Every structure is written in structure tokens, then in C-alpha cells.
XYZ file of C-alpha atoms in Angstrom:
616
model
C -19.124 -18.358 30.418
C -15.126 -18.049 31.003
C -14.936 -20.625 28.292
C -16.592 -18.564 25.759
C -15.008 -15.376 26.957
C -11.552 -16.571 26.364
C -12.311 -18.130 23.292
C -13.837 -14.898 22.042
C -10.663 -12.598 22.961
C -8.715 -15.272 21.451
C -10.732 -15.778 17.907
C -11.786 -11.748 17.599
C -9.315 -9.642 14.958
C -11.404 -7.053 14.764
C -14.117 -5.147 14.073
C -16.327 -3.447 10.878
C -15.480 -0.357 10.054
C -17.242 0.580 6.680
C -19.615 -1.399 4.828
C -19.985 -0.675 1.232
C -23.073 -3.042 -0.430
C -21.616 -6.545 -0.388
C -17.943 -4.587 0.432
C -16.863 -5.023 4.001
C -13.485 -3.686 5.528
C -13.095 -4.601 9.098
C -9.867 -3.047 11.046
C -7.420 -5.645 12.542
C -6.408 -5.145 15.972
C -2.839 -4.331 16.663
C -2.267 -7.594 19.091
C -3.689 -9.591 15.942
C -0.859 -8.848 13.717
C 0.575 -11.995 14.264
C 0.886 -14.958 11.276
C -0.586 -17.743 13.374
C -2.538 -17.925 16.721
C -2.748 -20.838 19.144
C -6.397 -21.950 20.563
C -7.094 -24.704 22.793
C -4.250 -26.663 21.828
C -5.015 -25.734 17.919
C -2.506 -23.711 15.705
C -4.789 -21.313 13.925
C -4.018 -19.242 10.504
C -4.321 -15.591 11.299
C -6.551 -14.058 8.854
C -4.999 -13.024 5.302
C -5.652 -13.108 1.586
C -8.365 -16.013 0.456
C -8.644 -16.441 3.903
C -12.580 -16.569 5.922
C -13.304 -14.606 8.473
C -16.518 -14.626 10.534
C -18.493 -11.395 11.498
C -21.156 -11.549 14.612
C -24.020 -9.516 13.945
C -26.024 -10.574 16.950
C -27.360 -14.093 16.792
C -26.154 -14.241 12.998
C -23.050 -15.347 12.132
C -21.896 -13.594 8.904
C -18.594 -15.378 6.902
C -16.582 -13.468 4.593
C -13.573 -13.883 1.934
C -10.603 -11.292 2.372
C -10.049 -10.007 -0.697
C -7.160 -7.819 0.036
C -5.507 -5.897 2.789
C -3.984 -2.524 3.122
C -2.398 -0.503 5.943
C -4.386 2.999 7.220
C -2.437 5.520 6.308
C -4.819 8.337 7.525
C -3.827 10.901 10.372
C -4.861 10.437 13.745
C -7.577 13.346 14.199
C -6.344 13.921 17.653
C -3.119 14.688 16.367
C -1.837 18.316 16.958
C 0.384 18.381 13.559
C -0.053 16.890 10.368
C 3.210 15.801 10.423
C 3.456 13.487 12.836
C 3.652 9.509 12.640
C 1.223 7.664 10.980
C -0.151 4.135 12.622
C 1.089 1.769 9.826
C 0.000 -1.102 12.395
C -3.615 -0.546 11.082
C -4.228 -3.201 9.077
C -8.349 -2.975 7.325
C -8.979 -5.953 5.520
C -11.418 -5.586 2.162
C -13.530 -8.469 2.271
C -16.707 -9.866 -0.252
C -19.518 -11.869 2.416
C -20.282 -14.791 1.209
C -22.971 -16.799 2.871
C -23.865 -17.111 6.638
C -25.003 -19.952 9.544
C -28.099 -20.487 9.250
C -30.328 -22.070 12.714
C -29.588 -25.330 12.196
C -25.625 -24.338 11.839
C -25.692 -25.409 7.960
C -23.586 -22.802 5.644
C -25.103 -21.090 3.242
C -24.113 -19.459 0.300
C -25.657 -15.786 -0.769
C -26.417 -12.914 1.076
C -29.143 -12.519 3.779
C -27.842 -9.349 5.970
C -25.309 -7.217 5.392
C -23.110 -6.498 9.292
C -23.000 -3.209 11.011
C -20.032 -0.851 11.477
C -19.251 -2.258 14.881
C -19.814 -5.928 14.195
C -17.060 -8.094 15.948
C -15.168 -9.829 13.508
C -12.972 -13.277 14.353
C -11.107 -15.897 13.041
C -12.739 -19.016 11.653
C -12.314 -22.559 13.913
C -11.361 -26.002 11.997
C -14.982 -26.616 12.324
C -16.480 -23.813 11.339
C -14.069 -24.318 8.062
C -15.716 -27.609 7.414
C -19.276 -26.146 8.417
C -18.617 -23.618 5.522
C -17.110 -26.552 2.816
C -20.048 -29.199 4.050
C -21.408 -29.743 0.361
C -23.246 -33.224 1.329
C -26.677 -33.093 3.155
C -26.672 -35.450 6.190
C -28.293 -38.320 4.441
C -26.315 -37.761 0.470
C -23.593 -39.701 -0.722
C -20.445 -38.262 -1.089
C -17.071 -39.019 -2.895
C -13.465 -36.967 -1.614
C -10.995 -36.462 -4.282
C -9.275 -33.169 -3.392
C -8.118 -30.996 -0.237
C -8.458 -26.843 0.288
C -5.503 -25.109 -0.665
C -5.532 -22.572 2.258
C -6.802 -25.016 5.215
C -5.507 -28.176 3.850
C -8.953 -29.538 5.376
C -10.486 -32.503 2.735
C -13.634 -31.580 0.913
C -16.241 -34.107 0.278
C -18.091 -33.542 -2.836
C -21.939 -34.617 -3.562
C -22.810 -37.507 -5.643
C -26.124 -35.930 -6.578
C -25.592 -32.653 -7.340
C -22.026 -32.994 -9.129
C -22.315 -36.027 -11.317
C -26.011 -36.058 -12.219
C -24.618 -32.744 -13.827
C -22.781 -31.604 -16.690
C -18.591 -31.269 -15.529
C -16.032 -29.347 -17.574
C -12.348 -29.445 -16.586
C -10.394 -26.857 -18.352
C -6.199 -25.884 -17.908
C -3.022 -26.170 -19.969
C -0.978 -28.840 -21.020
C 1.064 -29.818 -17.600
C -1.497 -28.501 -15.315
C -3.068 -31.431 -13.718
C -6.596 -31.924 -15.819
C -6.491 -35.610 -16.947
C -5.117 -36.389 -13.200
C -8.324 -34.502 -11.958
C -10.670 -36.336 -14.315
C -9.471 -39.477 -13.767
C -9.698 -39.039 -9.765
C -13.013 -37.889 -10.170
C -14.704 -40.604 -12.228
C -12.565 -42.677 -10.147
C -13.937 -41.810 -6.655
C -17.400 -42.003 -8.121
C -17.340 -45.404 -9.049
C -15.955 -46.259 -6.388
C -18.256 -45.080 -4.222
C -21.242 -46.317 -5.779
C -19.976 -49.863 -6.442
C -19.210 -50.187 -3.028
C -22.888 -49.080 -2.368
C -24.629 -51.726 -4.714
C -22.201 -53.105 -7.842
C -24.822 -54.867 -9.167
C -27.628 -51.932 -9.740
C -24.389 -49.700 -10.271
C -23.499 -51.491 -13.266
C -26.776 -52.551 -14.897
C -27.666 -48.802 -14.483
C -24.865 -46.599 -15.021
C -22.798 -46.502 -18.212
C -19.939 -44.719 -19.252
C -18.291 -43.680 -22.312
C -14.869 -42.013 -22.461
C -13.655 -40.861 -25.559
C -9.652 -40.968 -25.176
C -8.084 -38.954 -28.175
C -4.484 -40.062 -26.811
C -4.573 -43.658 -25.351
C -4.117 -41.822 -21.527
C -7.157 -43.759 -19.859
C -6.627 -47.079 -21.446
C -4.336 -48.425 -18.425
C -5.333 -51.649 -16.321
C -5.542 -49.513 -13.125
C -6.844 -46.256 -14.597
C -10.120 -44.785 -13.041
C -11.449 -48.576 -12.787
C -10.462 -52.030 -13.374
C -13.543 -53.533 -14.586
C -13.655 -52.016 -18.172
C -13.408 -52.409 -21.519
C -11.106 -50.682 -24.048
C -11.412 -50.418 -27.544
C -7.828 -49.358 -28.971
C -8.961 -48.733 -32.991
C -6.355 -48.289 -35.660
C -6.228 -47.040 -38.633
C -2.820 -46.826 -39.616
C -2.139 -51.194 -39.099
C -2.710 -53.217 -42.262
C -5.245 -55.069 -40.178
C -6.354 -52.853 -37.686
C -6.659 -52.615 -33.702
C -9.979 -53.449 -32.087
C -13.237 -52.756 -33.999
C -16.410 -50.472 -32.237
C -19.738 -53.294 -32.558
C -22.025 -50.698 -33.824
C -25.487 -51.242 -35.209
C -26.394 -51.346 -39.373
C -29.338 -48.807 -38.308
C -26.847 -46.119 -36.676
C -25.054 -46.357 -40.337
C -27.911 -46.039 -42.076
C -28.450 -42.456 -41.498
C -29.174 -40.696 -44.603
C -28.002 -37.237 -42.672
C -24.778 -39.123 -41.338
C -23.927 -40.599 -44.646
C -24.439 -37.309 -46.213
C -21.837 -35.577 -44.071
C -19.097 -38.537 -44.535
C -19.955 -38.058 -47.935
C -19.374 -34.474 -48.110
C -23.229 -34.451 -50.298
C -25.002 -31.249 -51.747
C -28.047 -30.479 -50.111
C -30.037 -30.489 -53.527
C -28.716 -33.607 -55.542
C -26.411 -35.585 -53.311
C -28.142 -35.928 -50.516
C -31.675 -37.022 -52.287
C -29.635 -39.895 -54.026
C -27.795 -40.888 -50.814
C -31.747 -41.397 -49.408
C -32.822 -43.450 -52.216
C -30.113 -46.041 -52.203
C -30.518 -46.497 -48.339
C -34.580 -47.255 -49.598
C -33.340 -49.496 -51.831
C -30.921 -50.786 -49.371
C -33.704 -51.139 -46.795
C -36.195 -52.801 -49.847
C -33.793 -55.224 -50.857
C -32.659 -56.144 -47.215
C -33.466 -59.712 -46.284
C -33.027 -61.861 -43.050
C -31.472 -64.405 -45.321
C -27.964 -63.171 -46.689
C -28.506 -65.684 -49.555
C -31.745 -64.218 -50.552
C -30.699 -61.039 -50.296
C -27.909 -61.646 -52.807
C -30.130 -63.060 -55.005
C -33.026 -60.569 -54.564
C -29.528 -57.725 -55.469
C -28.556 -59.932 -58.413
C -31.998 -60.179 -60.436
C -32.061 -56.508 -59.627
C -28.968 -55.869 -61.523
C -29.721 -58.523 -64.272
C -32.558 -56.312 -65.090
C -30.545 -53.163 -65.011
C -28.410 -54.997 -67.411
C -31.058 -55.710 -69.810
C -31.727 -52.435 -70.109
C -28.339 -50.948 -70.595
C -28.143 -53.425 -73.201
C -30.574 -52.431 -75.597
C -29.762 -48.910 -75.365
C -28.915 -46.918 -78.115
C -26.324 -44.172 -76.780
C -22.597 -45.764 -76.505
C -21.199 -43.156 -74.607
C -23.633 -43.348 -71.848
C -23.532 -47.471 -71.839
C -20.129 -47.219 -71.790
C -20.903 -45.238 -68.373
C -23.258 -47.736 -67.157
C -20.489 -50.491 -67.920
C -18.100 -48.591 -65.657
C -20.806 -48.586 -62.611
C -21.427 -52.486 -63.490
C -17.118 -53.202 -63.002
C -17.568 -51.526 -59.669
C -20.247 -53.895 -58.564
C -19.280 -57.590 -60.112
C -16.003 -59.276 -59.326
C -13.230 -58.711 -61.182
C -12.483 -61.969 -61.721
C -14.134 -65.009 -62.783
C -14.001 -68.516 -61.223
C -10.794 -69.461 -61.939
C -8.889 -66.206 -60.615
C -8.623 -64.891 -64.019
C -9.001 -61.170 -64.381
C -12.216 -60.616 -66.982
C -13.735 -58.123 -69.057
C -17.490 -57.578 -68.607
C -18.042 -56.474 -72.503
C -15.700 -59.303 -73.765
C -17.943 -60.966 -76.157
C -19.861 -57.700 -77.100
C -19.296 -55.409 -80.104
C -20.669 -52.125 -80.890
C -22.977 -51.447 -84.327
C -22.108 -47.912 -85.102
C -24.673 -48.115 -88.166
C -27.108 -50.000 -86.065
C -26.695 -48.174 -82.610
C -26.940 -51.642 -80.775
C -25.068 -54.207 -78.846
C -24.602 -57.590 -80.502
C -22.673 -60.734 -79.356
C -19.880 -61.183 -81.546
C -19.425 -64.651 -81.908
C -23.486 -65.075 -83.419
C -23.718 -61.462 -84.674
C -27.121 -61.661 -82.787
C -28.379 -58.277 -81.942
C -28.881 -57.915 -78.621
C -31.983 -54.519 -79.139
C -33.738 -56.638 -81.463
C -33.527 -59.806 -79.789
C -33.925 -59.447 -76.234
C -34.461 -62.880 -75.301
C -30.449 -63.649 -76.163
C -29.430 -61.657 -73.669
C -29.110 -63.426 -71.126
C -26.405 -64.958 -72.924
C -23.801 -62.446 -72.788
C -21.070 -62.729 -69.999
C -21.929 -59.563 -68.383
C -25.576 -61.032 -68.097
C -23.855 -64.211 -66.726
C -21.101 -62.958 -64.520
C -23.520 -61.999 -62.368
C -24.019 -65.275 -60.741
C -20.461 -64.323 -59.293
C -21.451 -61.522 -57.218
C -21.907 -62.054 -53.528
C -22.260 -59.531 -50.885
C -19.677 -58.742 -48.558
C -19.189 -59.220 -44.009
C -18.963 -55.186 -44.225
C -22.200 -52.438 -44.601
C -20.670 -49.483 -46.243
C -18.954 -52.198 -49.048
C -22.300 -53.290 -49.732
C -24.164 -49.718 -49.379
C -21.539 -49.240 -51.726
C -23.068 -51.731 -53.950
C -26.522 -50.267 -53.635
C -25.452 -46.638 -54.510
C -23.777 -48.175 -57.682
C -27.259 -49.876 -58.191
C -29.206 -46.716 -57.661
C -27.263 -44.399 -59.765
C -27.673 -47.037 -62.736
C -31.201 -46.935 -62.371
C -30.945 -43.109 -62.097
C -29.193 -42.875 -65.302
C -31.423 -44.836 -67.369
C -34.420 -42.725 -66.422
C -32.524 -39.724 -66.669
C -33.099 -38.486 -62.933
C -29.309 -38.085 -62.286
C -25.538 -37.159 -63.867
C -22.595 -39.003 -63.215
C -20.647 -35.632 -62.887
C -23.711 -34.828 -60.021
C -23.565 -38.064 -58.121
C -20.375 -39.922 -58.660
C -17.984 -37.532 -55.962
C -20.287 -38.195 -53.382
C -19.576 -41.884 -54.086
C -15.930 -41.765 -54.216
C -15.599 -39.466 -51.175
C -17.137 -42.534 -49.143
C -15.228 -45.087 -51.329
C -12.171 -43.322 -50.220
C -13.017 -43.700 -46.104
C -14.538 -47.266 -46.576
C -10.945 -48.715 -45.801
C -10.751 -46.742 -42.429
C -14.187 -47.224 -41.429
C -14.085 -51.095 -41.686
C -10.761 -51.270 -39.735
C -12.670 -49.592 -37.021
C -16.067 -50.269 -36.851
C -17.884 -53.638 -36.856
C -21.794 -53.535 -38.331
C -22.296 -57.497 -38.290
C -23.672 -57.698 -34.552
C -21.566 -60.034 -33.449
C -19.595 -58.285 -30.617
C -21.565 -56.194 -27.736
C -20.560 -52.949 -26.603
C -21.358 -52.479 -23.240
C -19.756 -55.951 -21.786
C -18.576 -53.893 -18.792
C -20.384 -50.483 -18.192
C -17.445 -48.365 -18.352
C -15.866 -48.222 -21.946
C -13.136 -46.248 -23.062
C -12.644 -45.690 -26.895
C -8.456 -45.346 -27.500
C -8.595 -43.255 -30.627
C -4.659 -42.755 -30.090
C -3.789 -44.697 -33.477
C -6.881 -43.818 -35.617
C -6.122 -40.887 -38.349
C -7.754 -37.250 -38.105
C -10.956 -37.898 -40.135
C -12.143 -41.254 -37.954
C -11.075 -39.089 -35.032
C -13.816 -36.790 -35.572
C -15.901 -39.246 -37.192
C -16.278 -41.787 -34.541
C -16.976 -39.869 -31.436
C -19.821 -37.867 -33.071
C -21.284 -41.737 -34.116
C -20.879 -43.819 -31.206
C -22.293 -40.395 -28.996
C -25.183 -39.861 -31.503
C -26.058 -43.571 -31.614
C -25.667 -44.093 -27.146
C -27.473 -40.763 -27.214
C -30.349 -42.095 -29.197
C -30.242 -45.632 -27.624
C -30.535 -43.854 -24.073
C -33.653 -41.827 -24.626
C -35.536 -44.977 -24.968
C -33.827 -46.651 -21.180
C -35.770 -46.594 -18.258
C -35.611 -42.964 -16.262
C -33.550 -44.231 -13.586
C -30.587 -45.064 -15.935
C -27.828 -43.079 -16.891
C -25.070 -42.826 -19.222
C -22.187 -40.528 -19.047
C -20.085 -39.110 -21.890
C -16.418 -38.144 -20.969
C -14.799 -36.590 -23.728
C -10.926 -36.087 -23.137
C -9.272 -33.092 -25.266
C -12.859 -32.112 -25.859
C -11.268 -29.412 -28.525
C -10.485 -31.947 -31.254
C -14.550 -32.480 -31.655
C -16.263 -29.466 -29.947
C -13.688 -27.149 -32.014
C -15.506 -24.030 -34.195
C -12.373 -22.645 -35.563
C -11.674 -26.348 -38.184
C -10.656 -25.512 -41.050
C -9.849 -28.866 -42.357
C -13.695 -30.036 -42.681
C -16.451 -28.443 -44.705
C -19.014 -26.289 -42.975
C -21.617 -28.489 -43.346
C -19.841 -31.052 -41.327
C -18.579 -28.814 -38.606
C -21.736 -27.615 -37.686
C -23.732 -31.099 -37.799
C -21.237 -31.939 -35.653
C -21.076 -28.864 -33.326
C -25.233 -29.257 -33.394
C -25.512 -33.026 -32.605
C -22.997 -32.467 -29.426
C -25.111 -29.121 -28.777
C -27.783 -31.139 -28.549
C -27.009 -33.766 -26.418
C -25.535 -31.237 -23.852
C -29.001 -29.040 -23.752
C -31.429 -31.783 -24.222
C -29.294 -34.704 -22.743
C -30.199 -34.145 -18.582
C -33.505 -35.305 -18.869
C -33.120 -38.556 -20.915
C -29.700 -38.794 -17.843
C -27.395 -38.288 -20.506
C -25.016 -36.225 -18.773
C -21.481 -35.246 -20.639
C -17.664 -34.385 -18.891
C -15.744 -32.408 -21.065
C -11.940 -32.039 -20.803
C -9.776 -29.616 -22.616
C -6.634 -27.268 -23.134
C -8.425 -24.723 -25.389
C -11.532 -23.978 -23.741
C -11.857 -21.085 -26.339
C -11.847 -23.461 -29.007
C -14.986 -24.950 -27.907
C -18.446 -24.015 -28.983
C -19.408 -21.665 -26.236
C -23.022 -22.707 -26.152
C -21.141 -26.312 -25.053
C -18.916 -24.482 -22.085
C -21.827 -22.040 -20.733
C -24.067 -25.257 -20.492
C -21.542 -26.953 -18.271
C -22.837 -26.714 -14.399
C -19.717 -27.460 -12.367
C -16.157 -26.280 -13.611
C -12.927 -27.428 -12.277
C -10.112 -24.685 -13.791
C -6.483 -25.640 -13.542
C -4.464 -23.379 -15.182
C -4.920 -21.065 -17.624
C -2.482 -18.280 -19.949
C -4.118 -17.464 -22.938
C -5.967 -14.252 -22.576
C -8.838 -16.394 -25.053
C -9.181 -18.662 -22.538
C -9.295 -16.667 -19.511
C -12.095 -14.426 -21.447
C -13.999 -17.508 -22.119
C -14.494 -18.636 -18.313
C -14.537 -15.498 -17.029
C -18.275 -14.949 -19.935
C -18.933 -18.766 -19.102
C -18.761 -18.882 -15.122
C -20.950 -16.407 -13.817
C -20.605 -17.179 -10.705
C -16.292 -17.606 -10.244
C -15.284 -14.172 -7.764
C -12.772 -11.852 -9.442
C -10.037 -12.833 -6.997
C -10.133 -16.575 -7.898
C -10.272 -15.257 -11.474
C -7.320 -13.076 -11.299
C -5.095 -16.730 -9.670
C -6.096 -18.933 -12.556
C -2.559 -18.040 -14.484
C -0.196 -18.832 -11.449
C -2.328 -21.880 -9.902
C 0.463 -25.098 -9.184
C 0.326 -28.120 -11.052
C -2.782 -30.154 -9.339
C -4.466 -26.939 -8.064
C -7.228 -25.987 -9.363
C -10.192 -23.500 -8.888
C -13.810 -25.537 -8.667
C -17.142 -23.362 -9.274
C -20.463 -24.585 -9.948
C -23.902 -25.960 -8.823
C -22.199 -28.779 -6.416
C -20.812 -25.985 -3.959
C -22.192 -22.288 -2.982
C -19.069 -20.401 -3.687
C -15.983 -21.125 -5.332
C -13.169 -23.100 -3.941
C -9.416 -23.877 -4.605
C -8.823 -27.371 -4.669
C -5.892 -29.519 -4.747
C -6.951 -32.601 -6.268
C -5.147 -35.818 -4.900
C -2.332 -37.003 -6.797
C -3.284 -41.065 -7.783
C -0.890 -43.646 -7.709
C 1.335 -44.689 -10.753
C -0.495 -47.583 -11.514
C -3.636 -45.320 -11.883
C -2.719 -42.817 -12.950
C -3.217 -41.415 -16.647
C -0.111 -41.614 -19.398
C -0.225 -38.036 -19.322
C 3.340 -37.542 -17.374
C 6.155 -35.191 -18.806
C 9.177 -36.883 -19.690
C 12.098 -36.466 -17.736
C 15.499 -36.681 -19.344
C 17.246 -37.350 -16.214
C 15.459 -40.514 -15.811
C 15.427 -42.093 -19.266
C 19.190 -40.925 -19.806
C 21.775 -43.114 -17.732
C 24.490 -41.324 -16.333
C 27.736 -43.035 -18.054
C 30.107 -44.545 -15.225
């Protein structure tokens, strides 16, 4: 009983003195006014600004955050004159409850009772701190990656509950975000390796899309991975992404690389993948040959037509299928032995003077007809969907379904991104993706139109691939400098991309939880990003921010972040970092533990008086 009494004049600062709805100011006794206190051997924090405090109402224990403090500058009543001294000793403390004790001495967040004006109110014990930052049930497994700013004390963070969610990580250039993502992926796979590697890895995947090369380190977040660094700017290329023929084969996809019209383009774009698809063959052999009695009949045709200019067309669509050279390396001409009748309207074969309209059968004696035999199909898709579009919009012409002017930009636009997309991206099956089951894609060297190009492929087609794994697999997508993909404010891509991008990355973060597709998002400009994308996030981690944009944006898209963590986003230290979301029951300030060089990402600010000798 002596026990509790001293502990109880030692802990109590105070008492309520007004309590307005979830509003409480308590007054501060004038022996409390000290910074720290000492306690059985403890040195204690005196209450003060983001500080907890614990109010006794009866059997309930009440906790609070001090918002603010002031000193009473009110009269005594008792006085005899106005004039005399006022008690600046007073301190009253504003502070915002914010959960309670329950029975079984578990924290929780929200508000059950509000105290009474009277209510004792003391300082907070180390373990009634961690009581209050317990996030992990008894029996939950738990990963530690950051400390409290105010207590110092380590927080423990729930496996379930923070990963099996959707995490956004949002602060300036400087501030400490890809340290904080790559110590939280980091813990995590740590933990659950450690747990069971074997069911870890055959059940949990991860994707990280690096725009900048930071993650592709030996040591970073996890040794056991795999790293694709793509180029597009080497003669050769880096590494190419093993991706399937059907994930290319997307009329919709095809249509947006191809920058097609909804009314013309696009239709033609779905017949040559038919005829792609028709033509296709286990055998490559047969295939060709199945592609080249297609075009000898297309040829047959064109010859016995009647209109030069449009043959002449047709001849143009035939040089960019067959080789432009013949056996022996020599560069050829496909209408070499052919003349034009003007009086006739017809094709004949110069050397004979055989018409070609009225006898068919001599046909296939021309060198077009023959040069055929040359064709074979190449190691890459798009070349040879290439190929089929060509064949398509021959047979188009001749039964006067399409225009060259109508079809042919849609052509050239992929022509003109076939170079890119083969130095990048490997259709013929015979690499695997997912030889480790964390990969990072390095998209440091690639150019600006495969940066937006692959992340929105490889997602779409491990986003489609996933719906069909078992329910108790999962694959996460981290997307680093989330703004150069999730952006709505582009104005370098047509609208019809942006928003087939914006609605296939909208979709995956609404529709992805259930199929345990769950997506990390890291950016700079969170006001960049589609806002249906950052209000779907569940837990936040907010390093900081400046722009007033920014700040607007998570102050609409966390409901649940208090003003006074709010208002300390702008002047939070490099590492620091306010954490709100479905893993906790309030919000927290974090400092999130610096990793080691070697694991660290290449995110680090140079420093000139390291890489600049001093001169002796």
C-alpha cells in the first residue's frame, strides 16, 4: 500500500480541470514543473508536447496526447485587487484522449469514456509506454525496424496487419524514404525466412520496380534475389525481362504502344493478332511455311490487279516482309523482272512478255513469287507480329476494308519501339522469372517510354498470373518513385495511354487484396499520384514533406493522421518519419533504423569533402 502511495505522489502531475468533447486540459502541479523526474531508480520525461499522459477515472485508465501547453493567466478570485500578481506557475496542458487500458491491460485505440473534472492525471511508466505501442497480439509475428522519437522505446510492428496490406511511403528527396522501404521489406523477410524459408519462398513473391538502380545492391533488403538491370541505351542491351508471347499478345496493350484509334486502328491491330494466333504453329518450320503460302497467295493477287498505284502500295508492304537480300548477300529488287502495261493495265514478265492477269499459272515464276522461299521468321514476337500486321493490311487492301493513310502510323509507331522492346524483353521462354522470389527490375538505363512501358506489363501480366495461384500465396508489388507511373499530370503520353495505365494500376490496388496482390508505393510527389491510388493505401509512413500539394494530399488521404502530427511533417529529421494506418491505433513518430552501408540503398547525397582530396 506504501508502494503504491509513493509511486502515485511520484507519477501524479495533475489533475482535470475542463473537459471539452474529446478536449481535455488538466492543470500541472507547481512541484511538477520540473523537465525530468526520477522513479524507482528510472529517469522519467516530465510531461510536455507529443508527450502521453495517463488520467484515472476510477478503475479506468484513460491515456492522452498533449497537444499544447499554456500558462493560466487568470486572477486569483480571492484576490483583493485586480492588480496583483498573476500565478504564471500554472501550467494546463490541452490534450486529445486517445485510447484507454482495457481489463486485460491491452491498449486500445478510440474513445470509450471521456474523464471527469477532478480525474488524477500522471505520468506514463516505460511500461505503460510499451503497453500503449504493443501493435502484435501475444501469439502474431512481428518485425522491428524503427524506434519512438519521444521515448526512444523500439516498436515492433505486425506481420499480419502491415504487410498483408497496401504501404505507401511518401517524403522529399533527402528525407529518408528508400532507407525506410528497404528496412521494411528487409525485416520482413527476414523474419519470415527465419520462420520457414522454404514455404516463405515457394509462397511469397516480390516484385520491385527500381526506376534508379538504388535496390539492385548484393546486400540490399536481401541477398537471395534476382536483378534484372535492362538497357536501352547499349548497342546490345543489359539483361532481358522472360515474359510470355500471351502477355504481348494483348490487343488492348498493343493498341496503347501503338498509339491506335479506337475505330480503325485498334480493329486491325485485333485481326492480325487472329491471324497471328491462326497461323501459329508448334513447329517454327511449319509455321514459316504455313506464313509463306499465305503471302504467295497475297502475291497472286496483287499481281493480277489492275490499279498501279495501289500495287505499287502492296509492293511496298511486300519489301517490309521479304529479305532484302537474296542468297548471295546481294541487295534485290522484288519487281526486277516485272514491267507495267499502261495500255493493258497488267503485270507481265519482261523477259517472255507473258502477261501475268491473263496467264495466272506463270506466276509463280516471277522473283517476287520466288523470293519468298527466303523469308524466315525471326527469335523476336513483335518482329514477327510485325510481319503479320504487314500480312493483314495486304489482305485489307485488296478487299478494300482498310487505307494505308488509316492503318500504316499505327504500324510505324510500333516499328519505331521494336528496337527497345527486344533489348529488354525476352518472349522465347527460355529464361524464368521468378528463379528467386524476390526480383528487382533496374530500369536505371532504360529510356522514358520502356520506363513506363514495362512496369505497367510485367505488373499487368504477375497481376493476371496471380489471380489464378492458390489463396494462400502472395505477391507483392514495390514500386520505387511510384510518380514516374502513377503520375496524372504526363503530358508526354496521349490520354488514352495515361489513363489505361492509371486504370490497370487502379485496378490492381482496389481489386488486388483478395487475389493477395498487395502493392508498396514509394514517392517524392505524392500529389502527382492518382489519388484514388494514395486514399487506397492502408498504412502510411510520411517523412518529410514542403510542398503545400503534398501536404493537402495526405492531410484528404489520411483520415485518421491528428492535426499535431500533421502540422510536424515539414520540419521532421532525416530518418523520422510519421507512421498512420491500419497496423497501429493512433499515429506514431518513428525513427526508422539507419542500415548498414553494405545494405543500404544508392540513394546517399554526395559529399564533396569526401570525393575531393585535400592537396598536401
Amino acid at each position: 500500500m506504501t508502494n503504491q502511495l509513493n509511486r502515485d505522489a511520484v507519477l501524479r502531475i495533475g489533475e482535470v480541470v475542463e473537459v471539452s468533447g474529446r478536449k481535455v486540459f488538466v492543470s500541472v502541479d507547481k512541484n511538477k514543473n520540473l523537465s525530468d523526474l526520477f522513479f524507482q531508480g528510472q529517469l522519467l520525461r516530465n510531461v510536455s508536447v507529443n508527450g502521453y499522459i495517463e488520467i484515472k477515472k476510477g478503475f479506468l485508465s484513460l491515456i492522452g496526447k498533449v497537444e499544447g501547453e499554456k500558462v493560466d493567466a487568470s486572477a486569483d478570485p480571492s484576490s483583493a485587487s485586480r492588480w496583483e500578481d498573476f500565478d504564471r506557475n500554472r501550467r494546463i496542458l490541452s490534450v486529445a484522449l486517445v485510447g484507454y487500458i482495457d481489463k486485460g491491460g491491452a491498449f486500445q485505440g478510440g474513445t470509450k469514456e471521456l474523464p471527469l473534472i477532478g480525474n488524477e492525471a500522471s505520468i506514463i511508466t516505460s511500461d505503460r509506454v510499451h503497453q500503449i505501442h504493443r501493435l502484435v497480439s501475444a501469439d502474431g509475428i512481428s518485425v522491428c525496424f524503427a524506434k519512438t522519437d519521444y521515448e526512444d522505446y523500439a516498436i515492433e510492428f505486425p506481420v499480419d496487419g502491415l504487410f498483408n496490406s497496401h504501404i505507401a511511403i511518401f517524403g522529399n528527396t533527402g528525407s529518408g524514404k528508400s532507407n525506410t522501404l528497404a528496412a521494411i521489406f528487409g525485416e520482413f523477410i527476414n523474419a519470415l525466412s527465419n520462420r520457414n524459408d522454404a514455404a516463405f519462398r515457394e509462397r511469397c513473391k516480390f516484385l520491385l520496380i527500381d526506376f534508379n538502380g538504388e535496390y539492385a545492391g548484393e546486400h540490399c533488403i536481401t541477398e537471395k534475389k534476382t536483378v534484372f538491370n535492362l538497357s536501352t541505351r547499349q548497342e546490345q542491351g543489359g539483361d532481358k525481362l522472360p515474359i510470355s508471347q500471351e502477355s504481348l499478345l494483348d490487343a488492348e496493350l498493343l493498341a496503347i504502344l501503338a498509339d491506335a484509334t479506337e475505330k480503325t486502328q485498334k480493329p486491325f491491330l485485333s485481326r492480325a493478332i487472329s491471324l497471328f494466333r491462326h497461323v501459329a504453329k508448334p513447329d517454327q518450320n511449319e509455321q514459316a511455311e504455313h506464313f509463306r503460302n499465305l503471302l504467295r497467295q497475297r502475291i497472286t493477287s496483287i499481281l493480277q490487279m489492275s490499279d498501279k498505284v495501289r500495287v505499287d502500295l502492296l509492293f511496298d508492304y511486300l519489301r517490309e516482309v521479304l529479305p532484302q537480300f537474296d542468297n548471295q548477300g546481294n541487295q534485290i529488287e522484288l519487281a526486277a523482272d516485272l514491267e507495267w502495261h499502261n495500255g493493258a493495265q497488267e503485270y507481265f514478265i519482261r523477259q517472255g512478255a507473258v502477261y501475268l492477269k491473263q496467264n495466272p499459272d506463270r506466276i509463280p515464276e516471277t522473283f517476287v513469287y520466288q523470293h519468298v522461299e527466303q523469308f524466315e521468321f525471326s527469335g523476336n514476337l513483335l518482329t514477327n507480329l510485325i510481319h503479320f500486321m504487314y500480312l493483314q493490311l495486304i489482305s485489307d487492301v485488296l478487299s478494300n476494308r482498310a487505307q494505308n493513310e488509316h492503318i500504316a502510323p499505327a504500324i510505324n509507331k510500333l516499328k519505331s519501339k521494336r528496337r527497345d522492346i527486344e533489348k529488354v524483353l525476352d518472349t522465347t521462354g527460355e529464361s524464368e522469372l521468378w528463379t528467386e522470389n524476390f526480383v528487382v527490375i533496374n530500369l536505371n538505363d532504360v529510356n522514358l517510354v520502356m520506363k513506363k512501358t514495362i512496369p505497367l506489363l510485367i505488373s499487368r501480366k504477375e497481376y493476371q498470373d496471380q489471380k489464378d495461384r492458390s489463396a494462400e500465396d502472395s505477391l507483392s508489388i514495390i514500386i520505387d518513385e511510384a510518380h514516374n507511373i502513377l503520375s496524372t499530370s504526363s503530358s508526354r503520353e496521349a490520354e488514352s495511354w495515361k489513363d489505361y495505365r492509371l486504370e490497370t494500376f487502379e485496378e490492381i490496388i482496389k481489386e488486388g487484396r483478395k487475389f493477395g496482390v498487395f502493392v508498396t508505393i514509394a514517392s517524392q510527389r505524392p500529389n502527382d499520384i492518382s489519388p484514388t491510388i494514395t486514399s487506397q493505401a492502408h498504412n502510411y509512413f510520411i517523412h518529410r514533406l514542403i510542398n503545400q500539394k503534398d501536404l493537402s494530399t495526405i492531410s484528404s488521404a489520411v483520415s485518421y493522421i491528428d492535426q499535431l502530427s500533421e502540422a510536424s511533417i515539414p520540419t521532421l529529421p532525416t530518418g523520422t518519419c510519421i507512421f498512420s494506418g491500419t497496423a497501429g491505433q493512433m499515429p506514431l513518430k518513428l525513427v526508422v533504423d539507419k542500415l548498414d552501408d553494405d545494405k543500404k540503398p544508392q540513394s546517399g547525397t554526395l559529399e564533396f569533402g569526401v570525393t575531393i582530396p585535400v592537396i598536401e
